[in-house]
Tab-separated table of C-alpha atoms in Angstrom:
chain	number	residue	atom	x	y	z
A	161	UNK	CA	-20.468	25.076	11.088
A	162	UNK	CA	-18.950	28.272	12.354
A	163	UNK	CA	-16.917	26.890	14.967
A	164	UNK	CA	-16.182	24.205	12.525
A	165	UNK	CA	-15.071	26.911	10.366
A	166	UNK	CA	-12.870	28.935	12.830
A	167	UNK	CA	-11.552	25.424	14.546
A	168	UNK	CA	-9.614	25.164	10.884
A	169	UNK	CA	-8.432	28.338	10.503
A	170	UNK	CA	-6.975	28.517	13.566
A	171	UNK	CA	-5.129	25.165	13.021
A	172	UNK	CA	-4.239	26.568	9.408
A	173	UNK	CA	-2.937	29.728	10.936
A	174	UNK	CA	-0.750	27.160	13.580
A	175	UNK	CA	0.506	25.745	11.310
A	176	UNK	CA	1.948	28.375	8.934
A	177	UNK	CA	3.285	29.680	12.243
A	178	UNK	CA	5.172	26.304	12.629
A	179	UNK	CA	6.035	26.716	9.281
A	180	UNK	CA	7.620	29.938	8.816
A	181	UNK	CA	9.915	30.358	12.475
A	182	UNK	CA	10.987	26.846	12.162
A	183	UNK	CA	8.798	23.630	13.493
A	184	UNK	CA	8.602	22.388	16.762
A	185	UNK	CA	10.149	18.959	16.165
A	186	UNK	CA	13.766	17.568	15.967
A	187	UNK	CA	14.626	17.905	12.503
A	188	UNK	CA	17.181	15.406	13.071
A	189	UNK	CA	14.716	12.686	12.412
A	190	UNK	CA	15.213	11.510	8.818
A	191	UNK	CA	19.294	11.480	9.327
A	192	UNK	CA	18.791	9.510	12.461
A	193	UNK	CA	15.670	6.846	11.699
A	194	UNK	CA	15.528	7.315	7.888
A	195	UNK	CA	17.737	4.288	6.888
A	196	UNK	CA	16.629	1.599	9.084
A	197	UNK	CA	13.211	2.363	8.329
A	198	UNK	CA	13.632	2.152	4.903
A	199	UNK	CA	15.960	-0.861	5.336
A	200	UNK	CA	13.313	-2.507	7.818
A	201	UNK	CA	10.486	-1.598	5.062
A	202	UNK	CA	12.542	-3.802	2.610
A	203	UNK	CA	12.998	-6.697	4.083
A	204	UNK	CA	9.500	-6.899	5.120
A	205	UNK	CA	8.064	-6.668	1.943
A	206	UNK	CA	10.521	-9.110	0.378
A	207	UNK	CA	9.727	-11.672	3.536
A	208	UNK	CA	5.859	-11.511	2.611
A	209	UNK	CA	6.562	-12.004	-1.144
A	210	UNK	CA	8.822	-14.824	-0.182
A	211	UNK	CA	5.694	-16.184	1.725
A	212	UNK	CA	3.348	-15.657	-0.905
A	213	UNK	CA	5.529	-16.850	-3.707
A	214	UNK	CA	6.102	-19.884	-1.942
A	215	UNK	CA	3.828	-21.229	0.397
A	216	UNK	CA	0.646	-20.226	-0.924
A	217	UNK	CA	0.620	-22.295	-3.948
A	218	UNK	CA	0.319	-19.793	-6.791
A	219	UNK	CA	0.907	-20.524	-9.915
A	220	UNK	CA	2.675	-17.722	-11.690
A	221	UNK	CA	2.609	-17.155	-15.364
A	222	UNK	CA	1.520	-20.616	-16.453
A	223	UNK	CA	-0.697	-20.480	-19.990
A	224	UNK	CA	-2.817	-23.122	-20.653
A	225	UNK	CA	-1.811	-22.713	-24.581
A	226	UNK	CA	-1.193	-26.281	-25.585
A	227	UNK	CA	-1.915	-27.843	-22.522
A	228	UNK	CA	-5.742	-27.543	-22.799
A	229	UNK	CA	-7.821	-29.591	-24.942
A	230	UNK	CA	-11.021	-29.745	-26.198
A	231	UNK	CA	-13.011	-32.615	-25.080
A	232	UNK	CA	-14.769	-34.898	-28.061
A	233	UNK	CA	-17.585	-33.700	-29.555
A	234	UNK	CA	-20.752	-35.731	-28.457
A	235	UNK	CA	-23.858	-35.996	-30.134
A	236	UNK	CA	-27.216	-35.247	-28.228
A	237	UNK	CA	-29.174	-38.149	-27.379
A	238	UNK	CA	-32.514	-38.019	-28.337
């Protein structure tokens, strides 16, 4: 558990480094990648509700007020 322990730390204490005199990656990242992925994100997630809402077969919204009714009442046999 110590080494556990001081494993974290250390990574903690990295990382506030990193932090504080500026990170090691390109910070261009967002500016360069940020709108396709959010424009690739999109259309995905419209293409699967496309798929779902119509070739799976679901019914959406659909009440069965006045469309159900009761069958006739029988009487037990005896």
């Amino acid at each position: 558990m110590y080494r556990f322990a001081r494993a974290a730390v250390k990574v903690t204490g990295q990382a506030m480094r990193q932090v504080r005199h500026g990170s090691t990656k390109n910070e261009d990242f967002h500016s360069k990648y940020g709108t396709a992925l959010l424009v690739g994100g999109a259309v995905s997630c419209v293409a699967v509700w496309a798929y779902v809402g119509t070739q799976t077969g679901l019914t959406w919204n659909v009440s069965p007020v006045g469309k159900v009714t009761p069958k006739p009442w029988r009487e037990a046999e005896e």
